[in-house]
Tab-separated table of C-alpha atoms in Angstrom:
chain	number	residue	atom	x	y	z
A	1	MET	CA	117.877	91.434	58.051
A	2	GLN	CA	118.628	92.822	54.608
A	3	PRO	CA	120.956	95.868	54.503
A	4	SER	CA	118.298	97.888	52.690
A	5	ASN	CA	115.899	97.404	55.655
A	6	PHE	CA	118.458	98.065	58.386
A	7	LEU	CA	118.432	101.871	58.277
A	8	PRO	CA	114.611	102.289	58.330
A	9	GLN	CA	114.372	99.766	61.173
A	10	LEU	CA	117.094	101.608	63.099
A	11	LEU	CA	115.354	104.946	62.609
A	12	ARG	CA	112.024	103.532	63.799
A	13	THR	CA	113.672	102.035	66.879
A	14	VAL	CA	115.495	105.242	67.766
A	15	GLY	CA	112.325	107.269	67.178
A	16	ALA	CA	110.256	104.935	69.359
A	17	TRP	CA	112.791	105.168	72.201
A	18	ALA	CA	112.958	108.946	71.866
A	19	VAL	CA	109.175	109.278	72.088
A	20	ALA	CA	109.024	106.844	75.035
A	21	LEU	CA	111.714	108.757	76.940
A	22	LEU	CA	110.012	112.068	76.167
A	23	LEU	CA	106.717	110.781	77.558
A	24	PHE	CA	108.299	109.092	80.574
A	25	PHE	CA	110.619	111.957	81.566
A	26	PRO	CA	107.995	114.054	83.453
A	27	LEU	CA	106.933	111.011	85.498
A	28	GLY	CA	110.545	110.041	86.139
A	29	TRP	CA	111.450	113.559	87.258
A	30	LEU	CA	108.335	113.701	89.433
A	31	PHE	CA	109.402	110.444	91.096
A	32	LEU	CA	112.908	111.744	91.802
A	33	THR	CA	111.707	115.101	93.146
A	34	ALA	CA	109.267	113.418	95.530
A	35	PHE	CA	112.214	111.918	97.439
A	36	LYS	CA	114.201	115.180	97.668
A	37	THR	CA	114.181	117.909	100.271
A	38	GLU	CA	112.879	121.328	99.250
A	39	LEU	CA	116.441	122.640	98.911
A	40	GLN	CA	117.466	119.685	96.773
A	41	ALA	CA	114.373	120.127	94.593
A	42	ILE	CA	115.299	123.692	93.622
A	43	HIS	CA	119.043	123.077	93.408
A	44	VAL	CA	120.792	124.395	90.283
A	45	PRO	CA	122.050	122.397	88.465
A	46	PRO	CA	119.518	119.625	89.170
A	47	LEU	CA	120.652	116.825	91.460
A	48	PHE	CA	120.523	113.295	90.113
A	49	ILE	CA	122.483	111.748	92.986
A	50	PHE	CA	121.180	112.579	96.464
A	51	GLU	CA	120.151	110.969	99.728
A	52	PRO	CA	116.431	110.155	99.388
A	53	THR	CA	113.969	111.009	102.129
A	54	LEU	CA	110.404	109.918	102.910
A	55	GLY	CA	109.670	113.082	104.859
A	56	ASN	CA	107.565	114.599	102.074
A	57	PHE	CA	105.097	111.700	102.112
A	58	SER	CA	104.597	111.824	105.876
A	59	GLU	CA	104.222	115.609	105.651
A	60	VAL	CA	101.520	115.266	102.985
A	61	GLN	CA	99.556	112.850	105.159
A	62	ARG	CA	100.038	114.983	108.303
A	63	ARG	CA	99.119	118.265	106.650
A	64	SER	CA	96.392	117.236	104.218
A	65	ASP	CA	94.976	113.833	105.270
A	66	TYR	CA	95.769	112.046	102.020
A	67	LEU	CA	93.527	109.082	102.873
A	68	LEU	CA	90.442	111.337	102.993
A	69	TYR	CA	91.089	112.740	99.513
A	70	ALA	CA	91.908	109.277	98.169
A	71	ARG	CA	88.645	107.924	99.568
A	72	ASN	CA	86.705	110.771	97.944
A	73	SER	CA	88.368	110.070	94.590
A	74	LEU	CA	87.567	106.374	94.894
A	75	VAL	CA	83.926	106.959	95.859
A	76	THR	CA	83.229	109.507	93.113
A	77	SER	CA	85.064	107.512	90.424
A	78	LEU	CA	83.417	104.177	91.226
A	79	GLY	CA	80.027	105.761	91.837
A	80	SER	CA	79.988	107.713	88.580
A	81	THR	CA	81.202	104.684	86.616
A	82	ILE	CA	78.544	102.343	88.023
A	83	ILE	CA	75.708	104.849	87.594
A	84	GLY	CA	76.938	105.701	84.105
A	85	LEU	CA	76.969	102.040	83.060
A	86	LEU	CA	73.436	101.543	84.420
A	87	ILE	CA	72.228	104.414	82.221
A	88	ALA	CA	74.449	103.923	79.166
A	89	ALA	CA	73.948	100.159	78.755
A	90	PRO	CA	70.181	100.222	78.063
A	91	ALA	CA	70.503	103.495	76.105
A	92	ALA	CA	73.151	102.037	73.792
A	93	TYR	CA	71.131	98.799	73.510
A	94	SER	CA	68.059	100.659	72.253
A	95	MET	CA	70.122	102.680	69.774
A	96	ALA	CA	72.026	99.656	68.448
A	97	PHE	CA	69.093	97.255	67.981
A	98	PHE	CA	66.069	99.546	67.613
A	99	ARG	CA	67.450	102.237	65.326
A	100	THR	CA	65.394	105.090	63.965
A	101	LYS	CA	66.132	107.825	61.452
A	102	LYS	CA	67.257	110.077	64.303
A	103	THR	CA	69.546	107.592	66.071
A	104	ARG	CA	72.699	108.777	64.334
A	105	ASP	CA	71.781	112.421	64.920
A	106	ILE	CA	71.217	111.774	68.628
A	107	LEU	CA	74.589	110.027	68.932
A	108	MET	CA	76.352	112.889	67.158
A	109	TRP	CA	74.609	115.428	69.376
A	110	MET	CA	75.659	113.533	72.500
A	111	LEU	CA	79.256	113.426	71.301
A	112	SER	CA	79.197	117.119	70.403
A	113	THR	CA	78.473	118.014	74.033
A	114	LYS	CA	82.009	116.819	74.879
A	115	MET	CA	83.404	119.513	72.596
A	116	MET	CA	81.945	122.319	74.712
A	117	PRO	CA	84.433	123.812	77.192
A	118	ALA	CA	83.540	122.774	80.724
A	119	VAL	CA	83.787	126.369	81.917
A	120	GLY	CA	80.788	127.182	79.726
A	121	ALA	CA	78.565	125.082	81.995
A	122	LEU	CA	80.243	126.036	85.270
A	123	VAL	CA	77.922	128.843	86.364
A	124	PRO	CA	74.575	127.027	85.902
A	125	ILE	CA	75.896	123.802	87.449
A	126	TYR	CA	77.407	125.737	90.353
A	127	VAL	CA	74.121	127.577	90.954
A	128	LEU	CA	72.143	124.311	90.806
A	129	ALA	CA	74.507	122.650	93.284
A	130	GLN	CA	74.362	125.666	95.596
A	131	THR	CA	70.561	125.828	95.458
A	132	ALA	CA	70.289	122.112	96.214
A	133	GLY	CA	72.772	122.374	99.067
A	134	LEU	CA	75.197	120.011	97.335
A	135	LEU	CA	78.306	122.178	97.167
A	136	ASP	CA	81.358	120.392	98.583
A	137	SER	CA	79.548	117.055	98.522
A	138	LEU	CA	80.379	113.698	96.985
A	139	THR	CA	76.869	113.540	95.511
A	140	ALA	CA	77.381	116.619	93.327
A	141	LEU	CA	80.762	115.399	92.058
A	142	THR	CA	79.418	111.922	91.331
A	143	VAL	CA	76.481	113.296	89.333
A	144	VAL	CA	78.669	115.724	87.355
A	145	PHE	CA	81.293	113.042	86.626
A	146	THR	CA	78.524	110.705	85.441
A	147	LEU	CA	76.998	113.270	83.101
A	148	SER	CA	80.430	114.268	81.813
A	149	ASN	CA	81.360	110.706	80.836
A	150	LEU	CA	77.917	109.533	79.703
A	151	PRO	CA	78.305	110.469	75.990
A	152	ILE	CA	81.558	108.506	75.742
A	153	MET	CA	80.028	105.531	77.550
A	154	VAL	CA	77.008	105.420	75.236
A	155	TRP	CA	79.204	105.655	72.138
A	156	MET	CA	81.564	102.903	73.299
A	157	LEU	CA	78.757	100.538	74.264
A	158	TYR	CA	76.920	101.316	71.037
A	159	SER	CA	80.034	100.269	69.102
A	160	ALA	CA	80.331	97.112	71.199
A	161	TYR	CA	76.683	96.142	70.712
A	162	LYS	CA	76.898	96.593	66.941
A	163	ASP	CA	79.409	93.718	66.811
A	164	ILE	CA	76.760	91.296	68.138
A	165	PRO	CA	75.162	89.380	65.216
A	166	ASN	CA	71.455	90.111	64.809
A	167	GLU	CA	70.868	86.417	64.084
A	168	ILE	CA	71.546	85.570	67.729
A	169	LEU	CA	68.964	88.069	68.928
A	170	GLU	CA	66.434	86.883	66.370
A	171	ALA	CA	66.919	83.308	67.560
A	172	ALA	CA	66.310	84.388	71.151
A	173	ARG	CA	63.133	86.217	70.143
A	174	MET	CA	61.879	83.189	68.236
A	175	ASP	CA	62.356	81.161	71.420
A	176	GLY	CA	60.042	83.570	73.213
A	177	ALA	CA	62.614	85.676	75.067
A	178	SER	CA	61.268	88.937	76.419
A	179	LEU	CA	63.109	92.230	76.008
A	180	TRP	CA	64.602	92.015	79.504
A	181	THR	CA	65.538	88.340	79.062
A	182	GLU	CA	67.197	89.108	75.745
A	183	PHE	CA	69.186	91.963	77.247
A	184	ARG	CA	70.184	90.091	80.393
A	185	HIS	CA	70.940	86.611	79.061
A	186	VAL	CA	72.097	87.328	75.501
A	187	VAL	CA	73.373	90.883	75.076
A	188	LEU	CA	75.148	91.353	78.407
A	189	PRO	CA	77.165	88.080	78.296
A	190	LEU	CA	78.259	88.835	74.715
A	191	SER	CA	79.300	92.394	75.573
A	192	VAL	CA	81.174	91.817	78.838
A	193	GLY	CA	84.418	92.945	77.201
A	194	GLY	CA	82.858	96.173	75.996
A	195	LEU	CA	81.298	96.875	79.381
A	196	ALA	CA	84.609	96.261	81.137
A	197	SER	CA	86.544	98.478	78.725
A	198	THR	CA	83.988	101.264	79.005
A	199	GLY	CA	83.924	101.079	82.787
A	200	LEU	CA	87.725	101.066	83.072
A	201	LEU	CA	88.168	104.040	80.762
A	202	CYS	CA	85.529	106.133	82.504
A	203	LEU	CA	86.947	105.187	85.900
A	204	VAL	CA	90.295	106.629	84.799
A	205	LEU	CA	88.642	109.765	83.388
A	206	SER	CA	86.715	110.355	86.619
A	207	TRP	CA	89.798	109.800	88.759
A	208	ASN	CA	91.765	112.361	86.740
A	209	GLU	CA	88.987	114.964	86.546
A	210	ALA	CA	90.257	118.208	88.066
A	211	PHE	CA	88.086	121.074	86.772
A	212	TRP	CA	84.837	120.100	88.488
A	213	ALA	CA	86.594	118.852	91.616
A	214	LEU	CA	88.320	122.213	92.082
A	215	ASN	CA	85.178	124.276	91.471
A	216	LEU	CA	82.517	122.216	93.263
A	217	SER	CA	84.409	120.967	96.312
A	218	SER	CA	86.902	122.018	98.934
A	219	ALA	CA	88.055	120.276	102.114
A	220	LYS	CA	85.174	117.912	102.871
A	221	ALA	CA	84.530	116.383	99.439
A	222	GLY	CA	87.763	117.294	97.690
A	223	THR	CA	89.417	114.689	95.485
A	224	LEU	CA	93.121	114.148	94.944
A	225	ALA	CA	93.078	116.927	92.343
A	226	THR	CA	92.034	119.307	95.129
A	227	LEU	CA	94.835	117.985	97.311
A	228	ILE	CA	97.460	118.721	94.656
A	229	ALA	CA	96.103	122.222	94.021
A	230	SER	CA	96.377	123.028	97.740
A	231	TYR	CA	100.177	122.954	97.502
A	232	SER	CA	100.178	126.147	95.456
A	233	SER	CA	100.496	129.138	97.801
A	234	PRO	CA	101.280	132.882	97.528
A	235	GLU	CA	104.785	132.075	98.783
A	236	GLY	CA	105.368	129.797	95.803
A	237	LEU	CA	105.323	126.110	95.038
A	238	PHE	CA	106.732	123.555	97.436
A	239	TRP	CA	108.176	121.391	94.697
A	240	ALA	CA	109.194	118.397	96.804
A	241	LYS	CA	105.898	118.176	98.697
A	242	LEU	CA	103.922	118.887	95.526
A	243	SER	CA	105.759	116.055	93.756
A	244	ALA	CA	105.105	113.696	96.661
A	245	ALA	CA	101.392	114.571	96.690
A	246	SER	CA	101.207	114.169	92.896
A	247	LEU	CA	102.970	110.813	93.042
A	248	MET	CA	100.569	109.588	95.727
A	249	ALA	CA	97.637	110.813	93.613
A	250	ILE	CA	98.629	109.152	90.354
A	251	ALA	CA	100.189	105.970	91.730
A	252	PRO	CA	96.895	104.044	92.272
A	253	ILE	CA	95.502	104.849	88.819
A	254	VAL	CA	98.856	104.239	87.079
A	255	VAL	CA	99.106	100.779	88.655
A	256	PHE	CA	95.467	100.111	87.831
A	257	GLY	CA	95.961	101.252	84.241
A	258	TRP	CA	99.071	99.104	83.845
A	259	PHE	CA	97.219	95.915	84.750
A	260	SER	CA	94.176	96.809	82.641
A	261	GLN	CA	95.932	98.352	79.636
A	262	LYS	CA	94.652	95.666	77.266
A	263	GLN	CA	91.031	96.465	78.115
A	264	LEU	CA	91.687	100.213	77.937
A	265	VAL	CA	93.215	99.940	74.467
A	266	GLN	CA	90.309	97.780	73.356
A	267	GLY	CA	87.852	100.385	74.606
A	268	LEU	CA	89.668	103.236	72.866
A	269	THR	CA	89.645	101.376	69.534
A	270	PHE	CA	85.951	100.382	69.512
A	271	GLY	CA	84.456	101.166	66.160
A	272	ALA	CA	87.802	101.131	64.345
A	273	VAL	CA	88.149	99.360	61.032
A	274	LYS	CA	89.041	95.724	61.659
């Protein structure tokens, strides 16, 4: 390496490590606190060397039935992702290959709905769920999660479909392929990567959704976000138990995201300049 390039390279390396440590520190501290007692968790100065305990994890399961909340998170996340893909795939297909003058406007309008604060739609959605008898139900959360992620899913699949050459579709039509045959045997196989990336990203978004879970559910249909919020009490925060519950809530999705990070990055960069 030339001396003139050494200093910039060193600065970039140090900066990258600093940013990585800054981002990792909350997770690292959460991990340490989860294995402390309540007294150790609030000790001043903070303890870095201590005798770890698993009591917080057993207490979370005994007090809150972690498996129930985890099951609810899994059901609502998978359900909303599957339903969303079933709606977004044909919608994006029609917009990508049968464009009209209003296609771009419709896409921009769909994306603009994500800019509205969720609290602005809370009252009407709450009233609708209450009227339909769906409060504290997995059905209501699944529907809301689906509608919340649908604009992103349509946009991502639209970007993925645009990369498919029109010549391939024209060849299929010349061979007599119907609309359904074209979609099933040509478009879907060529867009498997886009479908997987879209599904993975929306699965993560649904798993992490807290606002609607806290406002539309309680004990019966509560997700892991509801479980974590339950550890806030008028007496204060139980830091060790809260950290253990948080670690148990994020561990499945962190592991899942680690193994699927390539697909997630691909999904986030759809439509970028190549």
